[in-house]
PDB file of C-alpha atoms and ligand atoms in Angstrom:
ATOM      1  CA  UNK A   1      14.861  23.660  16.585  1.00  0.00           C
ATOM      2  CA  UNK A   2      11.734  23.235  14.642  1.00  0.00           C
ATOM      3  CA  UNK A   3       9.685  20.416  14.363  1.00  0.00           C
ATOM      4  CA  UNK A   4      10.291  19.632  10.815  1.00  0.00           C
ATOM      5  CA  UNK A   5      14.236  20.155  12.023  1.00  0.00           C
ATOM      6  CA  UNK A   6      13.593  17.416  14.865  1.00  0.00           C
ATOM      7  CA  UNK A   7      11.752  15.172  12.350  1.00  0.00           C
ATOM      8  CA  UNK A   8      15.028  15.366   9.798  1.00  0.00           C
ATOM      9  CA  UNK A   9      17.129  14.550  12.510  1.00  0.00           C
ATOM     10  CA  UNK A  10      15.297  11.674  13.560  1.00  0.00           C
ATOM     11  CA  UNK A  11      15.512  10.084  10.137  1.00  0.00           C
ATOM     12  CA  UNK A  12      18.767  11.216   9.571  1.00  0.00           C
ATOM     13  CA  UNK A  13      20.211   9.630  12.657  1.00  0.00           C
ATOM     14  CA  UNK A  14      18.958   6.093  11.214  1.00  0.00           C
ATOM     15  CA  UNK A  15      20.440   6.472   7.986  1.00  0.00           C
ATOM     16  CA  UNK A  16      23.826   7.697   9.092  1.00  0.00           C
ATOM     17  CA  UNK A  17      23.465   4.892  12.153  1.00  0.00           C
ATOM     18  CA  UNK A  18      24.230   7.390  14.401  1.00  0.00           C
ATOM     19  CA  UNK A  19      22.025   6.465  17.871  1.00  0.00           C
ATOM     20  CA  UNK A  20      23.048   9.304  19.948  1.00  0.00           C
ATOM     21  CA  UNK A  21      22.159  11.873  17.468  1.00  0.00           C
ATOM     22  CA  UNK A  22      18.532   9.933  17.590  1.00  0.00           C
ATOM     23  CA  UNK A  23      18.587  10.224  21.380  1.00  0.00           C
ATOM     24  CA  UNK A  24      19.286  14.004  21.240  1.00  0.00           C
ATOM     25  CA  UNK A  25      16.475  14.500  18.535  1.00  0.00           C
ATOM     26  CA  UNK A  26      14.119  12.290  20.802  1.00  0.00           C
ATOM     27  CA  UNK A  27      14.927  14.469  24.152  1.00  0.00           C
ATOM     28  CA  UNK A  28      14.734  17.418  21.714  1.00  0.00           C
ATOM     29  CA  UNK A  29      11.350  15.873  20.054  1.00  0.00           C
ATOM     30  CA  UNK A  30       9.952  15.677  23.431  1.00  0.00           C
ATOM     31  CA  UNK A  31      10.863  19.264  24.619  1.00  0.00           C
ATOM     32  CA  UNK A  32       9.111  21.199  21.946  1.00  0.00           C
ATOM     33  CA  UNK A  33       6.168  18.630  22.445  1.00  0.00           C
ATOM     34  CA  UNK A  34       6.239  16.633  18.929  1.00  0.00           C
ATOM     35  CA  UNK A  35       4.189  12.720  19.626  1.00  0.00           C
ATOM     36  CA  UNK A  36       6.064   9.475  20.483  1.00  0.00           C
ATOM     37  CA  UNK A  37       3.617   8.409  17.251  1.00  0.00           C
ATOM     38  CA  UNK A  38       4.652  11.416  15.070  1.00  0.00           C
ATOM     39  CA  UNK A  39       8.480  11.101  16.398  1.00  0.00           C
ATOM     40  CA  UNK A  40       8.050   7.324  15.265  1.00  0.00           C
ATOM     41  CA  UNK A  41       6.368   7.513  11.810  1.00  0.00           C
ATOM     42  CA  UNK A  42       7.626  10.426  10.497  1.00  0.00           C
ATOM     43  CA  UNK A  43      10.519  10.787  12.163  1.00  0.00           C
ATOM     44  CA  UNK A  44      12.931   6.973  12.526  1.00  0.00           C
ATOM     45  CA  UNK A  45      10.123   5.031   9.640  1.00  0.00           C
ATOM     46  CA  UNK A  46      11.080   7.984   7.292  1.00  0.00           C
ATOM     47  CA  UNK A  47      15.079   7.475   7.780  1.00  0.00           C
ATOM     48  CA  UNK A  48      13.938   3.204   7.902  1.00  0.00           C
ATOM     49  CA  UNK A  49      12.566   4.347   3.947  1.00  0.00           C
ATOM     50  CA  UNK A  50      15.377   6.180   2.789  1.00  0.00           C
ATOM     51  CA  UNK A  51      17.431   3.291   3.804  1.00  0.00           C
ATOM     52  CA  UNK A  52      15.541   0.619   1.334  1.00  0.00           C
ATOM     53  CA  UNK A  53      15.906   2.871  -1.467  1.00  0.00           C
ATOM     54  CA  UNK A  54      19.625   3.746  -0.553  1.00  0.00           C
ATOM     55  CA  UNK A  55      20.005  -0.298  -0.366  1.00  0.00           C
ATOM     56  CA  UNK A  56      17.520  -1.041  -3.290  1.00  0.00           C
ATOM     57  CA  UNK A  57      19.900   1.651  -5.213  1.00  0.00           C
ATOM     58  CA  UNK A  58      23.165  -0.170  -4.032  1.00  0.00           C
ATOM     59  CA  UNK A  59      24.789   2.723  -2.349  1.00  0.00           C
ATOM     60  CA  UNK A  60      24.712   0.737   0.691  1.00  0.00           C
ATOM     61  CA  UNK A  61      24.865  -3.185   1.555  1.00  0.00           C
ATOM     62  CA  UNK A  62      23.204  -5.474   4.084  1.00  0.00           C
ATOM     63  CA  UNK A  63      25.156  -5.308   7.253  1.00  0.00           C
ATOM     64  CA  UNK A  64      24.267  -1.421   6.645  1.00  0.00           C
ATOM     65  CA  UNK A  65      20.746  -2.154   6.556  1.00  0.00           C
ATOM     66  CA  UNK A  66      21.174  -4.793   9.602  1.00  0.00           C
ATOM     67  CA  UNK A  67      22.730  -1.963  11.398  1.00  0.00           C
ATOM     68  CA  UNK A  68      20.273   0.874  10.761  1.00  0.00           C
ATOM     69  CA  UNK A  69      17.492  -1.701  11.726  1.00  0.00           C
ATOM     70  CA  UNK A  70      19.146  -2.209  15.021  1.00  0.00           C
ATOM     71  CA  UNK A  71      19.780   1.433  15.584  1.00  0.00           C
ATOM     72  CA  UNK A  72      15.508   1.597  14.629  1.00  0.00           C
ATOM     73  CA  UNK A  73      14.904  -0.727  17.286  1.00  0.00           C
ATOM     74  CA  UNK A  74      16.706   0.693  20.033  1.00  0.00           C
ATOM     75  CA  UNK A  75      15.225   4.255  18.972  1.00  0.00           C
ATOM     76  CA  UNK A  76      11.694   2.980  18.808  1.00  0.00           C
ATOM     77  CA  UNK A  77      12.173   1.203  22.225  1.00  0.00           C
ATOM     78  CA  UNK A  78      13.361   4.689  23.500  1.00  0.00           C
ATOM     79  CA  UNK A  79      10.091   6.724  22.234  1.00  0.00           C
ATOM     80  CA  UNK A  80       8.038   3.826  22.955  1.00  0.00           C
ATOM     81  CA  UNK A  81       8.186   4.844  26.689  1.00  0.00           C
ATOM     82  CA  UNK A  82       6.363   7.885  26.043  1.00  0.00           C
ATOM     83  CA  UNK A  83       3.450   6.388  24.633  1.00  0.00           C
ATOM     84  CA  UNK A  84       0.435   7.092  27.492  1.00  0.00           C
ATOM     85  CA  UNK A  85      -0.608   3.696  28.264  1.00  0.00           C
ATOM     86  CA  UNK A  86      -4.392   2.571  26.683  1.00  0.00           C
ATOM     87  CA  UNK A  87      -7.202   2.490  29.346  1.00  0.00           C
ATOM     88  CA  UNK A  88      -6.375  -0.463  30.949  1.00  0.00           C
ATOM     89  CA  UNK A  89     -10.172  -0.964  32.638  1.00  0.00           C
ATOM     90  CA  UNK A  90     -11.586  -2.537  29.285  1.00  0.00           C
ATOM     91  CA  UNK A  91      -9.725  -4.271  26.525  1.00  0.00           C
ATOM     92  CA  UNK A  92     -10.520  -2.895  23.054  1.00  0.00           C
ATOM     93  CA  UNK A  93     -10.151  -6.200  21.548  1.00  0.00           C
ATOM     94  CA  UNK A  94      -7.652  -9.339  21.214  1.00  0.00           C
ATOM     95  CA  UNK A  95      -5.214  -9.382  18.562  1.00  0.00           C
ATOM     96  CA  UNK A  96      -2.818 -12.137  17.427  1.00  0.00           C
ATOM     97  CA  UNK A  97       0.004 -10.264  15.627  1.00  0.00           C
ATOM     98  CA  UNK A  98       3.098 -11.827  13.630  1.00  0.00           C
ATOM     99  CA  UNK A  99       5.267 -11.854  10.561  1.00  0.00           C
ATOM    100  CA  UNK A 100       4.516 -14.780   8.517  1.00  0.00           C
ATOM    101  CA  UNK A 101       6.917 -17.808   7.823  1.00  0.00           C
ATOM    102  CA  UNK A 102      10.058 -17.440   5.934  1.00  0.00           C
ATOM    103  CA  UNK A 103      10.192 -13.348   6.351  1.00  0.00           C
ATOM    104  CA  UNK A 104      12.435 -11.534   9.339  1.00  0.00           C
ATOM    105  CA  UNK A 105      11.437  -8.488   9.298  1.00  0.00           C
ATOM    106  CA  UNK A 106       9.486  -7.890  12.446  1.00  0.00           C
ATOM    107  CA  UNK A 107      10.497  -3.408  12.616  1.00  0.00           C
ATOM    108  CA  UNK A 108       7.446  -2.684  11.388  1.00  0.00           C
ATOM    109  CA  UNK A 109       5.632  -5.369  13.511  1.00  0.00           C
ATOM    110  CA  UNK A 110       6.685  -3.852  16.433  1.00  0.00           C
ATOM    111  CA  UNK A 111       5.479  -0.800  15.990  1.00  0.00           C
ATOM    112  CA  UNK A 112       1.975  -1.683  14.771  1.00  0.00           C
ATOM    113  CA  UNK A 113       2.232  -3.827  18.372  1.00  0.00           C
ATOM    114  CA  UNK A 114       3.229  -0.722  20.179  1.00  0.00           C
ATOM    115  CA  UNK A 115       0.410   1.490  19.086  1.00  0.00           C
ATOM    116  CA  UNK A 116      -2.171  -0.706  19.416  1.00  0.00           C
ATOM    117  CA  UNK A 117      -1.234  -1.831  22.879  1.00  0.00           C
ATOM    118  CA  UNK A 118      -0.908   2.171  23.744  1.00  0.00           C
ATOM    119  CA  UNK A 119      -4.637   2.098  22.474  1.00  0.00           C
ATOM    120  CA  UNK A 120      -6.234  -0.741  24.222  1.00  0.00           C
ATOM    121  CA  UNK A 121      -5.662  -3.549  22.262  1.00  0.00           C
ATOM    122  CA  UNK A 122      -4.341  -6.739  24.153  1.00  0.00           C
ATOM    123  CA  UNK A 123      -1.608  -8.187  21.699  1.00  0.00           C
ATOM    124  CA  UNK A 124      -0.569 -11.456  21.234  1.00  0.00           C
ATOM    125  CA  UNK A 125       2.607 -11.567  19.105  1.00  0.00           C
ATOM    126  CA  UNK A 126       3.578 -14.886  17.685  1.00  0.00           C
ATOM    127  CA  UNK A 127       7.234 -13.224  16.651  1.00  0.00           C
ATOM    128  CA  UNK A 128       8.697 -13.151  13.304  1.00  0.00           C
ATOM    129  CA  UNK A 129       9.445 -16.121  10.667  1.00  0.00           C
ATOM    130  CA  UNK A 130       6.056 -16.857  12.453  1.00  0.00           C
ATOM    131  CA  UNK A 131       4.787 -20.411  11.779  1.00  0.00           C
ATOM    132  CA  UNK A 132       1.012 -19.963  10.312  1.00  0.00           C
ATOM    133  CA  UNK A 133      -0.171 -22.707  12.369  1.00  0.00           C
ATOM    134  CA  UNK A 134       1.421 -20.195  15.751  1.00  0.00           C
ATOM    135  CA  UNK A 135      -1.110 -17.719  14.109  1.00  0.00           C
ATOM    136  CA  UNK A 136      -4.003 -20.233  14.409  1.00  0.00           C
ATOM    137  CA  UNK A 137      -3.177 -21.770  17.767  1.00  0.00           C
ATOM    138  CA  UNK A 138      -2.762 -18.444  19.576  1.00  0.00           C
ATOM    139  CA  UNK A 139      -6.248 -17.278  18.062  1.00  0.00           C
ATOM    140  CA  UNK A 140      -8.070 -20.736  19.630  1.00  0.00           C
ATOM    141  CA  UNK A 141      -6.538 -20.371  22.676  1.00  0.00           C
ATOM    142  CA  UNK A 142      -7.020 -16.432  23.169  1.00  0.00           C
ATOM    143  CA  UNK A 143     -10.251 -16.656  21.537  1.00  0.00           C
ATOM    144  CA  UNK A 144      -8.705 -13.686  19.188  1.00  0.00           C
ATOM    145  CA  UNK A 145     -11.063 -10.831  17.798  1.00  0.00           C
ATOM    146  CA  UNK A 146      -8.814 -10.392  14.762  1.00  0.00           C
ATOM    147  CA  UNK A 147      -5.511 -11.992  13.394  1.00  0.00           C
ATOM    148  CA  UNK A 148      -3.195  -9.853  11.979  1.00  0.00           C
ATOM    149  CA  UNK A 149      -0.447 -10.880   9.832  1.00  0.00           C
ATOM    150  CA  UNK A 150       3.000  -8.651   8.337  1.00  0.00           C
ATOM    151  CA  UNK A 151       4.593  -9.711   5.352  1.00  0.00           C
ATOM    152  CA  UNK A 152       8.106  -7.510   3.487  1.00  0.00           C
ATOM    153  CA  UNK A 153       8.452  -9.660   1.198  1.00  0.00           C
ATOM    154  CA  UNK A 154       6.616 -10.635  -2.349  1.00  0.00           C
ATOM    155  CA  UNK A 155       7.815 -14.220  -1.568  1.00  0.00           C
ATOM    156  CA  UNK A 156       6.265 -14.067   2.014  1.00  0.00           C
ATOM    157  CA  UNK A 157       2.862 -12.199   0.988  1.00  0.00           C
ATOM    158  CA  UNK A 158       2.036 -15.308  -0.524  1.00  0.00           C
ATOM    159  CA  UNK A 159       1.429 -16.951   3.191  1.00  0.00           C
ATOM    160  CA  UNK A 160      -0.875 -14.229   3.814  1.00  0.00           C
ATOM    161  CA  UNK A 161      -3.271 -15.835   1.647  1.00  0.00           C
ATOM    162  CA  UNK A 162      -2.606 -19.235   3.163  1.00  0.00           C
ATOM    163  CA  UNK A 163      -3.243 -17.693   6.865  1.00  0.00           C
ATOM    164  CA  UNK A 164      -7.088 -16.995   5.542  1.00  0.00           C
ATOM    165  CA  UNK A 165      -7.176 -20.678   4.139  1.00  0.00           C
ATOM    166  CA  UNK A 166      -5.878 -22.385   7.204  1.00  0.00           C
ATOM    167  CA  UNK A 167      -8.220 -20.194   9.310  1.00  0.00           C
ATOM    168  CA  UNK A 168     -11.202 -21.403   7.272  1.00  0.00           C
ATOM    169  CA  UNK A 169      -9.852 -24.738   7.672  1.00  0.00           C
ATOM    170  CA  UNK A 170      -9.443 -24.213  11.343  1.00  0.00           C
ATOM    171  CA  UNK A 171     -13.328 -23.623  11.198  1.00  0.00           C
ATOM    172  CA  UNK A 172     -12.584 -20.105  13.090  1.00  0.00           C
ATOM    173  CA  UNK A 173     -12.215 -17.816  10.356  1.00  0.00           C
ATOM    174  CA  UNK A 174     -16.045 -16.658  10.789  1.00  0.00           C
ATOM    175  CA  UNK A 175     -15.320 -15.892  14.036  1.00  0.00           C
ATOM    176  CA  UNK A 176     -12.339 -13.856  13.538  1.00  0.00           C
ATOM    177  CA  UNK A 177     -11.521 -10.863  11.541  1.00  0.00           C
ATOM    178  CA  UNK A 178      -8.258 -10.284   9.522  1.00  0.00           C
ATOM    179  CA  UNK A 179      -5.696  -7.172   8.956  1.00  0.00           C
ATOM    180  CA  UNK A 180      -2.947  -7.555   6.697  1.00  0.00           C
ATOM    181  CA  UNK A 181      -0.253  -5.067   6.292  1.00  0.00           C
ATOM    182  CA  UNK A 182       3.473  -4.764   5.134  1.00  0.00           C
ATOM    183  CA  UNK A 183       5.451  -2.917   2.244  1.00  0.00           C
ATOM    184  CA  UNK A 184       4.780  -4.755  -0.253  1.00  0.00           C
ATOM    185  CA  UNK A 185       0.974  -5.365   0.457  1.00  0.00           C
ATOM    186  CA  UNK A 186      -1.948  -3.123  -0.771  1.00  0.00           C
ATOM    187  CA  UNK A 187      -5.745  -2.442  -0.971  1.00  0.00           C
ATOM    188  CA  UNK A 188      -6.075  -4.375  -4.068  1.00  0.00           C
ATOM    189  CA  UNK A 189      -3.810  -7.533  -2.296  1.00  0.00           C
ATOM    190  CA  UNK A 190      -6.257  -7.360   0.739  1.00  0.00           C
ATOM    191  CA  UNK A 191      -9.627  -7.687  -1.789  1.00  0.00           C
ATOM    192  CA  UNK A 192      -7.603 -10.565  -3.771  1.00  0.00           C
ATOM    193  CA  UNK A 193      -6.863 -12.686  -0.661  1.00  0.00           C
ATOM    194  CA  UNK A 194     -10.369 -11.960   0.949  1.00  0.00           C
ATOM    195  CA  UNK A 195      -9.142 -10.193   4.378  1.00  0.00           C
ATOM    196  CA  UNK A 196     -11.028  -7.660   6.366  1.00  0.00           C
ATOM    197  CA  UNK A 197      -8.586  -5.021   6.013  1.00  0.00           C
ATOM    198  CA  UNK A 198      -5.412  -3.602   4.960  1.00  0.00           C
ATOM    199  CA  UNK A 199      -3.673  -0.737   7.031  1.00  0.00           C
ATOM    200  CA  UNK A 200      -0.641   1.335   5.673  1.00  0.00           C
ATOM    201  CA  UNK A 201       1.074   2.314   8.577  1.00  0.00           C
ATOM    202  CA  UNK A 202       1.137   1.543  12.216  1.00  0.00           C
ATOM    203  CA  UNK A 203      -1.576   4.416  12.906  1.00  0.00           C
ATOM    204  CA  UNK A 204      -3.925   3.063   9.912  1.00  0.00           C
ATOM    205  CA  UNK A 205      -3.657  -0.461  12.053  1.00  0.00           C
ATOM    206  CA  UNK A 206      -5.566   0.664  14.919  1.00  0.00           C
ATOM    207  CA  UNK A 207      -7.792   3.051  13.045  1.00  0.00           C
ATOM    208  CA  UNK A 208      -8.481  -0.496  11.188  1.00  0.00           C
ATOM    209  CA  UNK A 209      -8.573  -2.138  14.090  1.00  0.00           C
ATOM    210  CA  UNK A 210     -11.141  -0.109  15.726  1.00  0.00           C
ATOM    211  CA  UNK A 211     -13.151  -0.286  12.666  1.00  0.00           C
ATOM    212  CA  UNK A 212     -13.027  -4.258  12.484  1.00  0.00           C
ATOM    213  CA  UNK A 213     -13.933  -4.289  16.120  1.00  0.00           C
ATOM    214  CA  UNK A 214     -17.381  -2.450  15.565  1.00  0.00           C
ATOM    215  CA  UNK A 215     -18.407  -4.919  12.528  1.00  0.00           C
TER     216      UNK A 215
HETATM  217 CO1  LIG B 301      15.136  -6.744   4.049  1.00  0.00          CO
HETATM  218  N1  LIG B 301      14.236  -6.638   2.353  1.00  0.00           N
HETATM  219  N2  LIG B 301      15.821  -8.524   3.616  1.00  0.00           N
HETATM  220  N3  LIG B 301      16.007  -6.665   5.769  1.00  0.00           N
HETATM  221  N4  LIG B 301      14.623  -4.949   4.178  1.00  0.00           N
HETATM  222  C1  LIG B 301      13.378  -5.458   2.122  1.00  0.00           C
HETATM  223  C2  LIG B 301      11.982  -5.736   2.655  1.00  0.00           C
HETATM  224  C3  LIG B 301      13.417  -5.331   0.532  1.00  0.00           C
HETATM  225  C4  LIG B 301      12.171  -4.648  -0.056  1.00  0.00           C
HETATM  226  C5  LIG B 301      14.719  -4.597   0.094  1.00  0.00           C
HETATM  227  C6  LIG B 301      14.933  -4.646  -1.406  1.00  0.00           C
HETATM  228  O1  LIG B 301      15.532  -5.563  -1.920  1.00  0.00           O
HETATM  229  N5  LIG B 301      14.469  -3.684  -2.129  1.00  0.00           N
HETATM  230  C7  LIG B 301      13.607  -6.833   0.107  1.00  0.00           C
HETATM  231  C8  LIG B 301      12.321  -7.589  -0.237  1.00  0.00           C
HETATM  232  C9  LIG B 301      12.133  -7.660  -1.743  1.00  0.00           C
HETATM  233  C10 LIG B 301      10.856  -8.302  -2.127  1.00  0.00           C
HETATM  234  O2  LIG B 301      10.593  -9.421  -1.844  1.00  0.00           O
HETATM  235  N6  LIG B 301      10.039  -7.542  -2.827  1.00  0.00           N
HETATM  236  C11 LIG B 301      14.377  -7.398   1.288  1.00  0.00           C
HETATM  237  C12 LIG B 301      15.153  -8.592   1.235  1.00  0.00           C
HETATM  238  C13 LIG B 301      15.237  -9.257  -0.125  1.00  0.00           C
HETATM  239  C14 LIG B 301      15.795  -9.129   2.366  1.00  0.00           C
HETATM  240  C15 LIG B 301      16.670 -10.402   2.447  1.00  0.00           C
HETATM  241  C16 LIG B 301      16.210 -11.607   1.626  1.00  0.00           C
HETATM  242  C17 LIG B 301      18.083  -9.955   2.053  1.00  0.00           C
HETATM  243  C18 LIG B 301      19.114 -11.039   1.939  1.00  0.00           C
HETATM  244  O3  LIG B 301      19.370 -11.769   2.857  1.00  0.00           O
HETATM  245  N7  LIG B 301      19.681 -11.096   0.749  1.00  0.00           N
HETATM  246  C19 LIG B 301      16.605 -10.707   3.972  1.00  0.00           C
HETATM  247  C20 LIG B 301      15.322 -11.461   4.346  1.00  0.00           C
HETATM  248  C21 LIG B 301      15.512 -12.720   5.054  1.00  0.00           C
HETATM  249  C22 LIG B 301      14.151 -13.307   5.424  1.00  0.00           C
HETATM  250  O4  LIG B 301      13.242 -12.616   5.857  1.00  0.00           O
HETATM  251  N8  LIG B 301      14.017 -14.579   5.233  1.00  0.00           N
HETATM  252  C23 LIG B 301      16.460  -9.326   4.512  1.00  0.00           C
HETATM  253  C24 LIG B 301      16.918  -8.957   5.762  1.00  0.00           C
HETATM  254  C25 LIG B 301      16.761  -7.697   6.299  1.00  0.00           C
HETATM  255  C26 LIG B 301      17.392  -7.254   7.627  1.00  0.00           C
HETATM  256  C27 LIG B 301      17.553  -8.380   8.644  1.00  0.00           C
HETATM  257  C28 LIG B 301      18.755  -6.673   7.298  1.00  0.00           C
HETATM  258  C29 LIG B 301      16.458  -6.074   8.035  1.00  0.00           C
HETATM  259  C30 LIG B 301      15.261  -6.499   8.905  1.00  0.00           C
HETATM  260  C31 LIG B 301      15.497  -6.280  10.376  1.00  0.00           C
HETATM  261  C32 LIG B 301      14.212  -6.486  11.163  1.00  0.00           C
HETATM  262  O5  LIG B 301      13.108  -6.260  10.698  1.00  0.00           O
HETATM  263  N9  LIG B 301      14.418  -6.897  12.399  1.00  0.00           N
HETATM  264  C33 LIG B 301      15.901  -5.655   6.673  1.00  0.00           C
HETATM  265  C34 LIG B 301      15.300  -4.391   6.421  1.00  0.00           C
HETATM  266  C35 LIG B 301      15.357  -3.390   7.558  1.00  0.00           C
HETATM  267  C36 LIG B 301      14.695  -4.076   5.182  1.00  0.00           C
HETATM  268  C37 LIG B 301      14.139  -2.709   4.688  1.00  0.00           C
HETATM  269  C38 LIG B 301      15.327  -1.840   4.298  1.00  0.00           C
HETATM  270  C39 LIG B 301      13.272  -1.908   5.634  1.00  0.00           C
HETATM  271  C40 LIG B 301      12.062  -2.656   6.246  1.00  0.00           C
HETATM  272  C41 LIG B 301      11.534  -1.818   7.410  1.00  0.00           C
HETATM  273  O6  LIG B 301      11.869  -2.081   8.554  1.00  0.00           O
HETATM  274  N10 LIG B 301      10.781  -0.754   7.107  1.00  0.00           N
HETATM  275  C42 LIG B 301      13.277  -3.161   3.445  1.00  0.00           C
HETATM  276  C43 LIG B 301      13.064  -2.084   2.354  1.00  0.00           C
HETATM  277  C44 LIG B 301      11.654  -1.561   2.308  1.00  0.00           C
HETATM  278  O7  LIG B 301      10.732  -2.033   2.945  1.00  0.00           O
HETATM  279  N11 LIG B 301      11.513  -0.554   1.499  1.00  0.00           N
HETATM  280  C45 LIG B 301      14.082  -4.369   2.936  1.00  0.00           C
HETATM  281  C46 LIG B 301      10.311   0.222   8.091  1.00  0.00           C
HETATM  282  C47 LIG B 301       9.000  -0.238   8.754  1.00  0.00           C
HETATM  283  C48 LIG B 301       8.577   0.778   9.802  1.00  0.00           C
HETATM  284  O8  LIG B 301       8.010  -0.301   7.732  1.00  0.00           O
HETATM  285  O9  LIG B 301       6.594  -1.490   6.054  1.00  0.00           O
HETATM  286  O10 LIG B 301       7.875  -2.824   7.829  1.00  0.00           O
HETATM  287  P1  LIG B 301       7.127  -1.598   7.429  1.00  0.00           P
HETATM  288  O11 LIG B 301       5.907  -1.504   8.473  1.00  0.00           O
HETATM  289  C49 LIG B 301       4.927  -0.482   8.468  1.00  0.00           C
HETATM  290  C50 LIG B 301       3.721  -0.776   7.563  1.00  0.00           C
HETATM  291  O12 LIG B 301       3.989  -1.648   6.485  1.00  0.00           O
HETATM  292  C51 LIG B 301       2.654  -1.274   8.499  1.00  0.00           C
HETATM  293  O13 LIG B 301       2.926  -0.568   9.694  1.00  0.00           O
HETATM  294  C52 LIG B 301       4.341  -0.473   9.867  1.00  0.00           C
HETATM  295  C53 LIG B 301       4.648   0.767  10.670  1.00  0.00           C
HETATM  296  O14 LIG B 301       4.177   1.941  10.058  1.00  0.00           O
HETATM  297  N12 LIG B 301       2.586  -2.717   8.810  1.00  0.00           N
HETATM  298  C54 LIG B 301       1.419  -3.357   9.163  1.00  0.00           C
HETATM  299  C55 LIG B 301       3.589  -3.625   8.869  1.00  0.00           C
HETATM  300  N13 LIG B 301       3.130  -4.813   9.229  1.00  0.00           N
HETATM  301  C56 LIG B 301       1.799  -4.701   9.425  1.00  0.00           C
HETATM  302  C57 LIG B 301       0.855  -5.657   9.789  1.00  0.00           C
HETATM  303  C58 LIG B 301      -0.475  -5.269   9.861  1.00  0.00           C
HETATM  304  O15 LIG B 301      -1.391  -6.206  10.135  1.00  0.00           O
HETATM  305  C59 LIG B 301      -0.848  -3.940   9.618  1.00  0.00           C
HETATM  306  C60 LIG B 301       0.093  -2.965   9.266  1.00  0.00           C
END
């Protein structure tokens, strides 16, 4: 099987919900030595895509979605293992990490999480439907190097902006820097709202990351 065949079947295997076919393209991933991160974002995010538009389209209906998403989790929690673990001598920087208020989805979350803990990072993750003030607290009490906030929804992006506010407010926001990141967010939102950075996808974050750690 090629790797282009092993990607397909990755994605495939979340839109169809079909978890053992993911397991056999993840052994099968790992045989003809494709990357946990590849497997991940090209592989299970690509069928997580195809999913929105099928549901955005209205060939398919929520508990659909719910049930791809859960099939995503276990999948990611299966590749996850094969992530080498980050050099654990040094940290490469504290980083409070949560969806904001009012917004569920945490798939994406958890993968940014993953690849920045496989790259150093020490991650504090204040969950989804994440409080802002949880955002705020952990960052005192960890004495954070950046907060980084998800948001899938335009009605939830919103709280993005409040996060910088309420950090100002907190009096910490010089002391911390700020990624943003989730579907609907973009370069442009990131400028508006006055954060440090934006990242795309879960392999942007820690190229971000790395980036805001060296400011
Ligand atoms: Co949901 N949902 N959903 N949903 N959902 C979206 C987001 C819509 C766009 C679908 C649509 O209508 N077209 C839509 C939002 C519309 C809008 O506001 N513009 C929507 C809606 C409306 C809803 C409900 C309101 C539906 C309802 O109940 N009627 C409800 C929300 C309830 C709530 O939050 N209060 C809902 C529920 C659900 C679930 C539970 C069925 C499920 C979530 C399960 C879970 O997350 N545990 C779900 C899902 C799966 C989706 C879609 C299909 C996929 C999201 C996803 O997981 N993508 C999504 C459609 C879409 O996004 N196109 C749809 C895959 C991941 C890997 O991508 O973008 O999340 P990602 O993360 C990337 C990237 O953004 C970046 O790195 C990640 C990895 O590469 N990144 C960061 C993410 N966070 C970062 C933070 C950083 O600091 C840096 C980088």
């Amino acid at each position: 099987m090629t790797r282009d065949e092993i990607l397909t079947k990755l994605s495939e295997a979340i839109v169809d919900n079909d978890e053992d076919a993911g397991l056999e393209a993840i052994e099968q991933g790992i045989k003809e030595g494709l990357s946990p991160v590849e497997m991940i974002e090209q592989g299970l995010s690509a069928g997580m895509l195809d999913v929105g538009e099928m549901f955005e389209d209205g060939e398919i209906f929520l508990p659909q979605v719910m049930m791809a998403a859960s099939t995503m989790a276990n999948l990611v929690e299966v590749v996850q293992k094969e992530i080498p673990e980050g050099e654990k001598a040094e940290s490469a920087g504290k980083i409070v990490l949560g969806t904001v208020e009012g917004d569920v989805h945490d798939i994406g979350k958890n993968i940014v999480k993953v690849l920045l803990q496989a790259n150093g990072f020490e991650v504090y993750d204040v969950g989804r439907d994440a409080p802002l003030e949880s955002f705020i607290e952990k960052a005192k009490e960890v004495d954070a190097d950046i907060v980084a906030s998800s948001a899938l929804m335009t009605g939830t992006m919103q709280f993005q902006a409040t996060l910088e506010e309420m950090l100002k407010d907190a009096g910490i926001r010089d002391r911390v820097k700020t990624m943003i990141g989730g579907a609907p967010c973009t370069d442009h939102w990131a400028a508006k709202i006055g954060t440090d950075a934006y990242a795309e996808n879960a392999s942007e974050a820690v190229t971000k990351a790395r980036e805001l750690m060296a400011m």
